[in-house]
mmCIF file of C-alpha atoms in Angstrom:
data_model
loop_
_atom_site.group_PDB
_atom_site.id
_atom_site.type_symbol
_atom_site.label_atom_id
_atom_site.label_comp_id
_atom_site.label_asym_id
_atom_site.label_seq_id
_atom_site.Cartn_x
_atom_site.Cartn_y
_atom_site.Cartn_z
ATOM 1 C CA UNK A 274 -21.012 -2.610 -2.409
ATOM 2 C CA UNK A 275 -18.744 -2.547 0.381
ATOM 3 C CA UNK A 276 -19.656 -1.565 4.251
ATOM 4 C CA UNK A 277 -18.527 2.311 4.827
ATOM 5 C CA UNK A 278 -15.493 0.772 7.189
ATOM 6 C CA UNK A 279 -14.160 -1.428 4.048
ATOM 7 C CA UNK A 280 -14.211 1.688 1.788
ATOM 8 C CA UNK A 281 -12.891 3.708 3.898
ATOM 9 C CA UNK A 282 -10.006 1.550 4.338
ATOM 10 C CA UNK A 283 -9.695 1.413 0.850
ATOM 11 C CA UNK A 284 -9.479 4.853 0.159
ATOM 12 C CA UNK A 285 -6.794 5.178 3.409
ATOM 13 C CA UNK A 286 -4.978 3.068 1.290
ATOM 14 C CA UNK A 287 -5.352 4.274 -2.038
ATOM 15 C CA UNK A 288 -4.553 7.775 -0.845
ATOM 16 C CA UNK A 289 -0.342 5.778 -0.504
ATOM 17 C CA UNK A 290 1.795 6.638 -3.216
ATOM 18 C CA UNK A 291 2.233 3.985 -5.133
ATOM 19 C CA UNK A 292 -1.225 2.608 -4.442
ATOM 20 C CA UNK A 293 -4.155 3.957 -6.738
ATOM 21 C CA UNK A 294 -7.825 2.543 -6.139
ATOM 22 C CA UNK A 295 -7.755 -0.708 -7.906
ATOM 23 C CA UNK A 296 -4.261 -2.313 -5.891
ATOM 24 C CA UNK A 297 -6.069 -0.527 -2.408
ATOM 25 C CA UNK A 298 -9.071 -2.428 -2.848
ATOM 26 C CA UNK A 299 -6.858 -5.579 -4.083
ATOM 27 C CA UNK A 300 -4.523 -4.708 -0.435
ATOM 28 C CA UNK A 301 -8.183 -4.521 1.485
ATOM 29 C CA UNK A 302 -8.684 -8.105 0.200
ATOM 30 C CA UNK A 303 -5.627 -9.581 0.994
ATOM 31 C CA UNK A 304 -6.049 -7.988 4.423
ATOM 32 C CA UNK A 305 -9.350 -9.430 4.887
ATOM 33 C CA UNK A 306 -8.789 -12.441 3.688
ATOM 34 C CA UNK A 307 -5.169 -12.295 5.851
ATOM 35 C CA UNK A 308 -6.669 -11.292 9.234
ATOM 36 C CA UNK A 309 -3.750 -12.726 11.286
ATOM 37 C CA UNK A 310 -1.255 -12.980 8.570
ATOM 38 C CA UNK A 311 -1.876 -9.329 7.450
ATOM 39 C CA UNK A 312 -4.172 -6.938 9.308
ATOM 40 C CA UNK A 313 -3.384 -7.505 12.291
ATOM 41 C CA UNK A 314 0.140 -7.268 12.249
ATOM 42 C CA UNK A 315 0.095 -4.118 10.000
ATOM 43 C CA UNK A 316 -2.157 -2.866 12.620
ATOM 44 C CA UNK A 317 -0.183 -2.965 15.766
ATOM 45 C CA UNK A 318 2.513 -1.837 13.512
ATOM 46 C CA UNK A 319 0.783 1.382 12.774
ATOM 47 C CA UNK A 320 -0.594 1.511 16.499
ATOM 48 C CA UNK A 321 3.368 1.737 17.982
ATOM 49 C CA UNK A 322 4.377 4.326 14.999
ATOM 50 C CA UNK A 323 1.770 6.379 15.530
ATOM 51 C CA UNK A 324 2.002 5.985 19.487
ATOM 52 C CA UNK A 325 6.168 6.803 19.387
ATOM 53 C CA UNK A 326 6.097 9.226 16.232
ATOM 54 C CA UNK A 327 8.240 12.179 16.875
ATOM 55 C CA UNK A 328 10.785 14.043 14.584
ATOM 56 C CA UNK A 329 14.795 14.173 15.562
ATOM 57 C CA UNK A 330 15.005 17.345 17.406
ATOM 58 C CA UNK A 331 18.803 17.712 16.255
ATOM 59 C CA UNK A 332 18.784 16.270 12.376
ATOM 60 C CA UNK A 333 15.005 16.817 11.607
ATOM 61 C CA UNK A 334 14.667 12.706 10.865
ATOM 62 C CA UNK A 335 11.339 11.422 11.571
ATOM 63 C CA UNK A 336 11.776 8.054 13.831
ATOM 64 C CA UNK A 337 10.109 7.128 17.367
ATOM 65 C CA UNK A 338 12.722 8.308 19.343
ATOM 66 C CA UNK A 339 14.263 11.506 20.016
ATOM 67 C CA UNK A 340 16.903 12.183 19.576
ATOM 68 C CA UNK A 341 16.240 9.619 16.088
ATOM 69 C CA UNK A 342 18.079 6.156 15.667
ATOM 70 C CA UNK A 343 20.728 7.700 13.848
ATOM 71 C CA UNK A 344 21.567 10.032 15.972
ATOM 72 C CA UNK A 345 21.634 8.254 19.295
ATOM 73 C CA UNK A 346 24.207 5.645 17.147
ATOM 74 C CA UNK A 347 27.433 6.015 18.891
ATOM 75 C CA UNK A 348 28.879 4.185 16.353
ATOM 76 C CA UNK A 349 29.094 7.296 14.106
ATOM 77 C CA UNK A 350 31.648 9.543 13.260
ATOM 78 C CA UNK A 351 30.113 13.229 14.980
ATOM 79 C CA UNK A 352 32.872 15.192 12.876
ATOM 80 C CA UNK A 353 30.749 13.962 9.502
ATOM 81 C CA UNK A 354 27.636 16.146 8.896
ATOM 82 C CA UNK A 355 25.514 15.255 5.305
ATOM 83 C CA UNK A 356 22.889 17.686 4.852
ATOM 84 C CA UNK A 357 19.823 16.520 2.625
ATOM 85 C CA UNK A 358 16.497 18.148 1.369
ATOM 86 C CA UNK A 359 13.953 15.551 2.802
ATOM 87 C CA UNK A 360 13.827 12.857 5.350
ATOM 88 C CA UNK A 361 13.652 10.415 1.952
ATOM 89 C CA UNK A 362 17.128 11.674 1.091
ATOM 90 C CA UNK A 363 18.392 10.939 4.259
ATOM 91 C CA UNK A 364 17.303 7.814 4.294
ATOM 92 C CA UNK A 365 18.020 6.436 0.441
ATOM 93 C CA UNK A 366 21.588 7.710 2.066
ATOM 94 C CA UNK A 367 21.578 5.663 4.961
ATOM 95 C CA UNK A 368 20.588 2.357 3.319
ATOM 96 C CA UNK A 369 23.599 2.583 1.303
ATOM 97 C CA UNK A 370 25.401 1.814 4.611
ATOM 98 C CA UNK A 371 28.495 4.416 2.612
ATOM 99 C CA UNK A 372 28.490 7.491 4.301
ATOM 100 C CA UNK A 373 29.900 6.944 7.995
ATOM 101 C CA UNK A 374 28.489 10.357 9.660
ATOM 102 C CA UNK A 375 25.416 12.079 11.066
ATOM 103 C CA UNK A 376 22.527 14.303 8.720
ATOM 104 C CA UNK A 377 20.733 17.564 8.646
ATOM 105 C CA UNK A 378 17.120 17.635 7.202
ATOM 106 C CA UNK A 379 17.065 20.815 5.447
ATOM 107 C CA UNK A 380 12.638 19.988 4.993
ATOM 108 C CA UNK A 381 13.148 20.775 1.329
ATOM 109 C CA UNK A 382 14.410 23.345 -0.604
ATOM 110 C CA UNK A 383 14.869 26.497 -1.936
ATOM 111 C CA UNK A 384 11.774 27.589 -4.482
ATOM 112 C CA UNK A 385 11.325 30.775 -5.825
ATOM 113 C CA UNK A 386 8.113 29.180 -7.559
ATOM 114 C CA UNK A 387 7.145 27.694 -4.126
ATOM 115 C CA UNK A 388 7.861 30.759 -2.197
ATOM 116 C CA UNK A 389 10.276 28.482 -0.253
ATOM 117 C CA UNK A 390 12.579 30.849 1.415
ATOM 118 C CA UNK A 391 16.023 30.651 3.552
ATOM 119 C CA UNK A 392 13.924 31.064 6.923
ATOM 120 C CA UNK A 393 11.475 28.423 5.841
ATOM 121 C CA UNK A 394 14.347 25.790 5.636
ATOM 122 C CA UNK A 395 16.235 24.391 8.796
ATOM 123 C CA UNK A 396 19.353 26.581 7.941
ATOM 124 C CA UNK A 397 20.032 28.049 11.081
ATOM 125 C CA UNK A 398 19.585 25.134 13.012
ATOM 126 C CA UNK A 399 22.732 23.508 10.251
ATOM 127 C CA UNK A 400 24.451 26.721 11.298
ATOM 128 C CA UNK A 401 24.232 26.693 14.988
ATOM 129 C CA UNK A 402 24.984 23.085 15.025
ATOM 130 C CA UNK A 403 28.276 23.682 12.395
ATOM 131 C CA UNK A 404 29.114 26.812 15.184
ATOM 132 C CA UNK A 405 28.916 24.583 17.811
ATOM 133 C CA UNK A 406 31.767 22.539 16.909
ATOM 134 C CA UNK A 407 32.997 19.260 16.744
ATOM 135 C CA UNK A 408 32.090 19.314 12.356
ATOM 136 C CA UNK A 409 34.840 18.773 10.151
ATOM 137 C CA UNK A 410 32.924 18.205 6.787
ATOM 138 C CA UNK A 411 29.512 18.947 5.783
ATOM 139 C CA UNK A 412 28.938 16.878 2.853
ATOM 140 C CA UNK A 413 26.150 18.618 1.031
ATOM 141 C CA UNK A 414 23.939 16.181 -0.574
ATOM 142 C CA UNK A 415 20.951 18.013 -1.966
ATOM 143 C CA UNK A 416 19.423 16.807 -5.175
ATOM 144 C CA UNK A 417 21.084 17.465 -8.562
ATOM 145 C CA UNK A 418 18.117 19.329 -9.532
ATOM 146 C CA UNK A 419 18.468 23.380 -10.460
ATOM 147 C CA UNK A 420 16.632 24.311 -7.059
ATOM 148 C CA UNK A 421 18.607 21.403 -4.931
ATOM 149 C CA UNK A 422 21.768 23.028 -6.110
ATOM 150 C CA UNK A 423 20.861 26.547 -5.845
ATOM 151 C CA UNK A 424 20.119 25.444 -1.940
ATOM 152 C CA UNK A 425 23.567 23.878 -1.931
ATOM 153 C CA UNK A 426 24.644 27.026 -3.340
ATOM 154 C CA UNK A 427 23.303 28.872 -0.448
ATOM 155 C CA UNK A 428 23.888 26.926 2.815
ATOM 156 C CA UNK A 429 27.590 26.306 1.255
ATOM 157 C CA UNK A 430 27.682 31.002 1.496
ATOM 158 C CA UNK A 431 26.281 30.897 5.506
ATOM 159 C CA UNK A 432 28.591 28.092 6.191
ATOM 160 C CA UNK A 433 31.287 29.504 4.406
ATOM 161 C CA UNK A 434 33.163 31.721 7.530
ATOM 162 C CA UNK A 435 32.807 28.357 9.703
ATOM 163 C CA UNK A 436 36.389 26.284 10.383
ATOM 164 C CA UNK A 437 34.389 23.301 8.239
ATOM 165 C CA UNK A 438 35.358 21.271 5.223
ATOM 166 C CA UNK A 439 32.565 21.696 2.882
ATOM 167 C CA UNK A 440 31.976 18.976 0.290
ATOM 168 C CA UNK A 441 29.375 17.803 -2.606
ATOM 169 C CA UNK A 442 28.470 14.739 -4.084
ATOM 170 C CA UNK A 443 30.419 14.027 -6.756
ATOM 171 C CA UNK A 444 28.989 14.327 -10.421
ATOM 172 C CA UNK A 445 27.565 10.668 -10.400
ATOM 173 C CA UNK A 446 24.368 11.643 -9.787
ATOM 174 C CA UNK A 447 22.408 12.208 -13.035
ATOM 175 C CA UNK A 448 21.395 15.901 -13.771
ATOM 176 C CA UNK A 449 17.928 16.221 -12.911
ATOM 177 C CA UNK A 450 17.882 13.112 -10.826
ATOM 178 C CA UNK A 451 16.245 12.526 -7.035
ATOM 179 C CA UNK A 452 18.252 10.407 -5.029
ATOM 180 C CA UNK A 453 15.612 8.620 -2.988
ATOM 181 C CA UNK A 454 15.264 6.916 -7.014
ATOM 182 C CA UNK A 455 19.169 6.553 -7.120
ATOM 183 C CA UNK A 456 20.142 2.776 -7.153
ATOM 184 C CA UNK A 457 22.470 2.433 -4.489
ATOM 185 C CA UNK A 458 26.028 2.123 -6.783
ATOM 186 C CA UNK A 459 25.151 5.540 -8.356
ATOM 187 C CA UNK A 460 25.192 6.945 -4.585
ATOM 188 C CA UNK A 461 27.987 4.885 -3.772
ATOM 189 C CA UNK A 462 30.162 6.640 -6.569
ATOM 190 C CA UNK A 463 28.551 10.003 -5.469
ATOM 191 C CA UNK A 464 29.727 9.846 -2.081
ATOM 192 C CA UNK A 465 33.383 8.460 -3.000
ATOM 193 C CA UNK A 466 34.124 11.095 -5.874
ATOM 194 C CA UNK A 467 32.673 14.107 -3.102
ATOM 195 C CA UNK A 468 34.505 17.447 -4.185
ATOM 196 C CA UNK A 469 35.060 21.019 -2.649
ATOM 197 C CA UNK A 470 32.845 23.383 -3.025
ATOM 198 C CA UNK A 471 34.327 25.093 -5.583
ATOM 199 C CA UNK B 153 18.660 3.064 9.411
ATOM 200 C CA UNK B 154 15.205 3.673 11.044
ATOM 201 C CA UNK B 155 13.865 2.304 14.696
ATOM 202 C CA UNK B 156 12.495 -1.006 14.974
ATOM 203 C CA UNK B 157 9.260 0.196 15.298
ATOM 204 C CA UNK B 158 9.249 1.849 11.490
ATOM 205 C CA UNK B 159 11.107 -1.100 9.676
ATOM 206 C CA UNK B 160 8.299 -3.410 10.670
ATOM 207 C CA UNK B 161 5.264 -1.456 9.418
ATOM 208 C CA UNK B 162 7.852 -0.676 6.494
ATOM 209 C CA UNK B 163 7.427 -4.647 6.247
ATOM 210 C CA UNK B 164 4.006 -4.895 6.849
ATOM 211 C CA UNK B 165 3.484 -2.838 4.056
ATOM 212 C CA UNK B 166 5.703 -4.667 1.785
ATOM 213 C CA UNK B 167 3.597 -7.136 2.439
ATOM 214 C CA UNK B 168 0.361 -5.884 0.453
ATOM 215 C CA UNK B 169 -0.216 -7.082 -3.175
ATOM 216 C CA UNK B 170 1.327 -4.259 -5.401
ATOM 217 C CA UNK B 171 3.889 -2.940 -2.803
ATOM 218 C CA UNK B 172 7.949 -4.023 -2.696
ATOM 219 C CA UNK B 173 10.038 -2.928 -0.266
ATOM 220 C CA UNK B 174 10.867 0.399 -2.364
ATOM 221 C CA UNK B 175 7.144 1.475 -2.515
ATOM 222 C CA UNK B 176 6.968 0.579 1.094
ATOM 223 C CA UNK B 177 9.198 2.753 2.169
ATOM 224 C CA UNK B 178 7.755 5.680 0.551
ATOM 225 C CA UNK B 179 4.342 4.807 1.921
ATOM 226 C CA UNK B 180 6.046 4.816 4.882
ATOM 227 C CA UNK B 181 7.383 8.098 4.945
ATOM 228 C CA UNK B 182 4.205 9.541 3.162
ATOM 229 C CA UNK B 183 2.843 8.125 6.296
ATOM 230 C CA UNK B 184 4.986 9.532 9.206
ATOM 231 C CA UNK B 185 5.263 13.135 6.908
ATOM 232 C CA UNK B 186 1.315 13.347 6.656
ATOM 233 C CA UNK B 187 0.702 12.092 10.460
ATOM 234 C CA UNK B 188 -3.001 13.935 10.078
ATOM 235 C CA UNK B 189 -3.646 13.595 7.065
ATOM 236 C CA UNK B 190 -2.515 9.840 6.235
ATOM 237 C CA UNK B 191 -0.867 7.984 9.167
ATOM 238 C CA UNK B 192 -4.382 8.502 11.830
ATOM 239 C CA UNK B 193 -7.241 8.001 9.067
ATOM 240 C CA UNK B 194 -5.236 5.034 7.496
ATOM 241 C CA UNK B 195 -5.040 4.015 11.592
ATOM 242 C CA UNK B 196 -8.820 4.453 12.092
ATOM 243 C CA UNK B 197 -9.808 2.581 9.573
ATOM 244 C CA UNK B 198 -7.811 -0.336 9.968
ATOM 245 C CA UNK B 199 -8.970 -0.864 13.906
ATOM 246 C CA UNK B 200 -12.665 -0.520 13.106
ATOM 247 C CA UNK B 201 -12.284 -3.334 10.047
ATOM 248 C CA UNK B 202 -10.350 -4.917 12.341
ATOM 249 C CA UNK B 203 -13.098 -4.607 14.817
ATOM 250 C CA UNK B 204 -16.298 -5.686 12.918
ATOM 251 C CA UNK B 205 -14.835 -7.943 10.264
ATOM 252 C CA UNK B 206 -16.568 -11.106 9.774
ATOM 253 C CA UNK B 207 -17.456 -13.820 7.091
ATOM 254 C CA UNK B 208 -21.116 -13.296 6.420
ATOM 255 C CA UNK B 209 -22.907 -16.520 6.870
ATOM 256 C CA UNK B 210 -25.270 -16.173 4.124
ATOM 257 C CA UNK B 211 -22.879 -15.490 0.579
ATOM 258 C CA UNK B 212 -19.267 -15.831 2.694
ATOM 259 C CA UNK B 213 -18.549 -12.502 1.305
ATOM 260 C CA UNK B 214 -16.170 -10.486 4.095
ATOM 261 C CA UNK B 215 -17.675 -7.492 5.465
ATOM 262 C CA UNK B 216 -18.043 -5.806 8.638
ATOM 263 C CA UNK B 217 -21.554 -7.218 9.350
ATOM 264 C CA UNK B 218 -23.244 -10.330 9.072
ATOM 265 C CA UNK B 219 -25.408 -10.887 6.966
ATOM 266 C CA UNK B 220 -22.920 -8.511 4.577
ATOM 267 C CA UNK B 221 -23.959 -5.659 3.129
ATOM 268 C CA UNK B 222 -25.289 -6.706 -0.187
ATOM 269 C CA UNK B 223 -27.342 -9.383 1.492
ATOM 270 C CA UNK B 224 -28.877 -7.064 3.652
ATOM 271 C CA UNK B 225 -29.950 -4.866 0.778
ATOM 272 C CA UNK B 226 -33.683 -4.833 0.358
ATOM 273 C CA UNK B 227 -33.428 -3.465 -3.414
ATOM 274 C CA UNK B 228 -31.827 -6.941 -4.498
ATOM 275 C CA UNK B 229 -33.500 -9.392 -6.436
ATOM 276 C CA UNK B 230 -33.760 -12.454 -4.190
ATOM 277 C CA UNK B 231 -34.199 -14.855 -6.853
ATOM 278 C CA UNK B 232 -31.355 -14.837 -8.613
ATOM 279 C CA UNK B 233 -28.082 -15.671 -7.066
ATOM 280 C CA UNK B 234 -24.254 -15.228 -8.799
ATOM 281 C CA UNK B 235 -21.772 -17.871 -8.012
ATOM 282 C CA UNK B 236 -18.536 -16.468 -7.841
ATOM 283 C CA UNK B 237 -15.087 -18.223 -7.013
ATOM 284 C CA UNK B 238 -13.815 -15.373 -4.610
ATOM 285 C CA UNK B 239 -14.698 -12.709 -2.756
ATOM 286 C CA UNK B 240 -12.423 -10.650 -5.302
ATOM 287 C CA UNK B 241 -15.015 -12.332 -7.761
ATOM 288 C CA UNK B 242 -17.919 -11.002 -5.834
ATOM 289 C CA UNK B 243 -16.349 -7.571 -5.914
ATOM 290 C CA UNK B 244 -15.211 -7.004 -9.034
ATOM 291 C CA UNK B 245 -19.075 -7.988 -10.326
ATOM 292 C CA UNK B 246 -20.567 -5.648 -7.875
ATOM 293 C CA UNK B 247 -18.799 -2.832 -9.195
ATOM 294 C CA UNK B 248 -20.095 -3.055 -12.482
ATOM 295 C CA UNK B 249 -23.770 -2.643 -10.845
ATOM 296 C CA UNK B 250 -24.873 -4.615 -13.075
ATOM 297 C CA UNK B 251 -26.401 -8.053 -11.511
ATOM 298 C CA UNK B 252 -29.344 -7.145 -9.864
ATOM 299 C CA UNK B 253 -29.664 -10.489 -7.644
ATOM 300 C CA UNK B 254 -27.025 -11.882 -4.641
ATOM 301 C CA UNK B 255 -23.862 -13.439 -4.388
ATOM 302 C CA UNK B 256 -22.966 -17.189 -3.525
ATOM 303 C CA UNK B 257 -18.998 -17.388 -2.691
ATOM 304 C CA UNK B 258 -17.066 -20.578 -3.134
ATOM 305 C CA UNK B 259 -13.863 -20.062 -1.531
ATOM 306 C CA UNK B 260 -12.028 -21.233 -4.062
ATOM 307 C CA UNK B 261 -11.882 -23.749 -7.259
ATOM 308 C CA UNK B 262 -11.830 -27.399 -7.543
ATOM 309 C CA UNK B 263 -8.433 -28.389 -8.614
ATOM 310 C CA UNK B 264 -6.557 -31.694 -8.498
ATOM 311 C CA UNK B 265 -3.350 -29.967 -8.092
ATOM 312 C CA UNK B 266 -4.071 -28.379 -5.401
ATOM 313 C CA UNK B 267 -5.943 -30.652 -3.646
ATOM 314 C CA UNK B 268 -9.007 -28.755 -3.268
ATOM 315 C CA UNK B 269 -11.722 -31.064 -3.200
ATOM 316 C CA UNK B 270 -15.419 -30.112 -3.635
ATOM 317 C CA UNK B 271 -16.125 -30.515 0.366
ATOM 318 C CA UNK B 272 -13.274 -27.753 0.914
ATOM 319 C CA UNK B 273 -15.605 -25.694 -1.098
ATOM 320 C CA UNK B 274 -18.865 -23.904 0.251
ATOM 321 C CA UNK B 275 -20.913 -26.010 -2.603
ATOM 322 C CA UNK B 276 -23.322 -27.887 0.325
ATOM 323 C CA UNK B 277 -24.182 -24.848 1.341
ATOM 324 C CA UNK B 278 -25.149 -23.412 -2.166
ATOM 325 C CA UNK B 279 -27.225 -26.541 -2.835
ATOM 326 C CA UNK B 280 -29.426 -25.875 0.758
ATOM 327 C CA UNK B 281 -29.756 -22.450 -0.352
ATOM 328 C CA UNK B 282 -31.101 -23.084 -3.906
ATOM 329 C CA UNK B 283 -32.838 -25.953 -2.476
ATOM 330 C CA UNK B 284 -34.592 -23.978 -0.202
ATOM 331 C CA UNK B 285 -36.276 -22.190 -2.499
ATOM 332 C CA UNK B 286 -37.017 -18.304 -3.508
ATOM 333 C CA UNK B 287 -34.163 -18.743 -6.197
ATOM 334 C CA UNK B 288 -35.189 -18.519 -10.012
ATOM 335 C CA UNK B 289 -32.095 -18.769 -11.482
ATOM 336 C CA UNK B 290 -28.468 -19.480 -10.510
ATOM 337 C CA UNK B 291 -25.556 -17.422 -12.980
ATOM 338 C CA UNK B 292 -22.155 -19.633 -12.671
ATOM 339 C CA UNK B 293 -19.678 -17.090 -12.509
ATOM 340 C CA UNK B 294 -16.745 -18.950 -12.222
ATOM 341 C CA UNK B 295 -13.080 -17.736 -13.798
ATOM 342 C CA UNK B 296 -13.042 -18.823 -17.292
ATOM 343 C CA UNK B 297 -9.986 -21.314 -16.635
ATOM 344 C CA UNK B 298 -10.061 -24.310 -16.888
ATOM 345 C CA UNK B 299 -10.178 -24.782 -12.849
ATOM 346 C CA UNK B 300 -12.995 -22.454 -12.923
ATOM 347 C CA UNK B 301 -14.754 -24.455 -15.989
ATOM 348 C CA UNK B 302 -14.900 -27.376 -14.064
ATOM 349 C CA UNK B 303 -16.085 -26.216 -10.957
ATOM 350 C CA UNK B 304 -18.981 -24.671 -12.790
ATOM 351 C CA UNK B 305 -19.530 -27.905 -14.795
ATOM 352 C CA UNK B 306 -19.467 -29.526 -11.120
ATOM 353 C CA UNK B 307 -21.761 -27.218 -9.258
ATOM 354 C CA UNK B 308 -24.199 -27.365 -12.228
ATOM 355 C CA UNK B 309 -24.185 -30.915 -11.557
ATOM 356 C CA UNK B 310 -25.019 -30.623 -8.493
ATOM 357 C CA UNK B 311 -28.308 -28.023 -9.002
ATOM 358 C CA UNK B 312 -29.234 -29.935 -12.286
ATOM 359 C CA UNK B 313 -32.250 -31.707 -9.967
ATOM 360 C CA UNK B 314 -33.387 -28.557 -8.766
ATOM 361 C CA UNK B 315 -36.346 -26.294 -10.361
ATOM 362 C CA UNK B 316 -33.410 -23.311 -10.947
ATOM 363 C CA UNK B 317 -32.935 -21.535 -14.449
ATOM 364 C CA UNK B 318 -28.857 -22.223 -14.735
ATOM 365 C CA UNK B 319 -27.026 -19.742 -16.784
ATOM 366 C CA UNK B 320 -23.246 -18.829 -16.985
ATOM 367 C CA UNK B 321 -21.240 -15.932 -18.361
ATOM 368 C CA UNK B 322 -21.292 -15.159 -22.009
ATOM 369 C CA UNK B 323 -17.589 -15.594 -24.169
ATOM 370 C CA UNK B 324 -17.510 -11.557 -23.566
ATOM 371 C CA UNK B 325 -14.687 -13.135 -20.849
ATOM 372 C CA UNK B 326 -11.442 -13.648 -22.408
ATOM 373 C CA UNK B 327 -10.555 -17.250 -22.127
ATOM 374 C CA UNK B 328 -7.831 -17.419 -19.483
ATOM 375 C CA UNK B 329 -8.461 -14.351 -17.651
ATOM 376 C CA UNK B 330 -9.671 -13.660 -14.041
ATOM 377 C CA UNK B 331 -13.053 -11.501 -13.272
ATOM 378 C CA UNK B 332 -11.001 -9.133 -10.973
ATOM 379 C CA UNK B 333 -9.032 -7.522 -13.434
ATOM 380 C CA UNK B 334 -11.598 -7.026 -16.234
ATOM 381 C CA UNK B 335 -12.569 -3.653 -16.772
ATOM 382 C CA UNK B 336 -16.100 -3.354 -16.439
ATOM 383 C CA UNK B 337 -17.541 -3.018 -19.792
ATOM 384 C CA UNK B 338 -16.591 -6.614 -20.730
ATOM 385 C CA UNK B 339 -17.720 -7.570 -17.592
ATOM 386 C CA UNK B 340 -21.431 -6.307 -18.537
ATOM 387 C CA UNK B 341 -21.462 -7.699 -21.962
ATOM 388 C CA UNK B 342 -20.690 -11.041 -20.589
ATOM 389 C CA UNK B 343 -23.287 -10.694 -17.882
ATOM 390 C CA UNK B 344 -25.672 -9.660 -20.832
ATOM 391 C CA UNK B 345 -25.053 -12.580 -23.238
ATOM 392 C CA UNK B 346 -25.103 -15.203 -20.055
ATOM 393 C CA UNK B 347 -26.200 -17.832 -21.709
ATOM 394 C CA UNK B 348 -28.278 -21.547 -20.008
ATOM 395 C CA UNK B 349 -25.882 -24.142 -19.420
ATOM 396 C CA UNK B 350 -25.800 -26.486 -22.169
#
């Protein structure tokens, strides 16, 4: 018989995936019992992301700045352009540390089940960016799942009349596989063994 | 590669009992995807705990007010009184609504390896409390290791002169085990079977 506070910290926290009621309320512990060591600095780290919070206005990443850290990196190549499904994507991507270039957050992908359509997607945002020049290769690195590749499918026909390489991931990534579960060798071959769009 | 500001709630997170870095990160982004619905709540929560947390300084249980919550509840029997290892301890038994009385805390176990001596323990103030009267009987709850054996076997020691009924947890725990993870129908047979110390 917890205060109303403690359980509703513990159901914040069981609400995380990952997390189910049992491991929140073993987290709540260690945070109480961890008030400096713990709380507080998982605290003021939620304070300053929820403070700076904003979404890339050019790749659709969600970071604290905008444009996102990515982005603003002018250590990347501008003529690469990888264009994922989800923020997670883009990011199980990025910590490989393989793919030199810049992203496009589609925000999912195409459902007929979902009633996800072409306008719900951020496809012609990837278009006006691709028209806008500057792109030699779009690397299209939606998931190897039957809807991920029937979105590849599609953003590969409206990019088609642009002066852009357009690539895939190479077949290293299982059938039916998510990449944000990908260890990061499997996306390592994936990027090197990238084909045409055939 | 994400802003400061993300990789250190990312490691805050990691931090938890039950999350890695992996699961962190997709807390995270469940996080900055469901600002509303996840990121401000879990927020909310954490600064009023963070507000009102305290050590009550009747049991030592952690709550957000002193005397805690389950000493401030009129409906429990004031004369009996649990004696539990950790606040863990405490919670795990309160779940299983099944001891009617209050909580004593310890803070801990007496162990030579550790160093933890039986002044680094709150025993004094279990002794004043029982001593002071109101109390009918005291249940040792202690982990049934052999740490936990002996600090029973110590703090009955140190009741033994005092007009209390003592009584510890039937064999329904498994020898070895730790209260917080039993599921609660062992954890009622054993507080059924609780048997006087011997």
């Amino acid at each position: 018989m917890a205060s109303p506070e403690i359980e509703a910290l513990t159901q914040a926290l069981a609400r995380l995936p990952g997390l189910g009621p049992r491991s929140a309320r073993r987290a709540v512990l260690h945070l109480l019992k961890k008030r400096e060591a713990a709380l507080t600095p998982l605290l003021h780290a939620l304070e300053r992301v929820n403070e700076r919070l904003t979404s890339c206005s050019t790749c659709g990443n969600v970071d604290t700045t905008d444009p996102c850290a990515v982005c603003a990196d002018p250590r990347r190549d501008t003529r690469m352009l990888c264009v994922v499904e989800e923020v997670a994507d883009l990011w199980a991507l990025d910590r490989s540390r393989l793919f030199p270039g810049r992203y496009h957050v589609l925000g999912g992908r195409l459902s007929a089940l979902e009633g996800v359509r072409p306008e719900d997607l951020s496809i012609d945002a990837l278009v006006s960016r691709v028209a806008a020049g500057g792109i030699d290769e779009v690397v299209l690195a939606t998931n190897a799942t039957l809807e991920g590749q029937t979105t590849a499918h599609y953003v590969a026909d409206r990019l088609e009349a642009l002066p852009v390489r357009l690539t895939q991931l190479a077949h290293g990534v299982p059938v039916g596989g998510e990449l944000d579960y990908l260890d990061e060798g499997t996306l390592a071959q994936a990027l090197r063994a990238r084909r045409p769009v055939a």
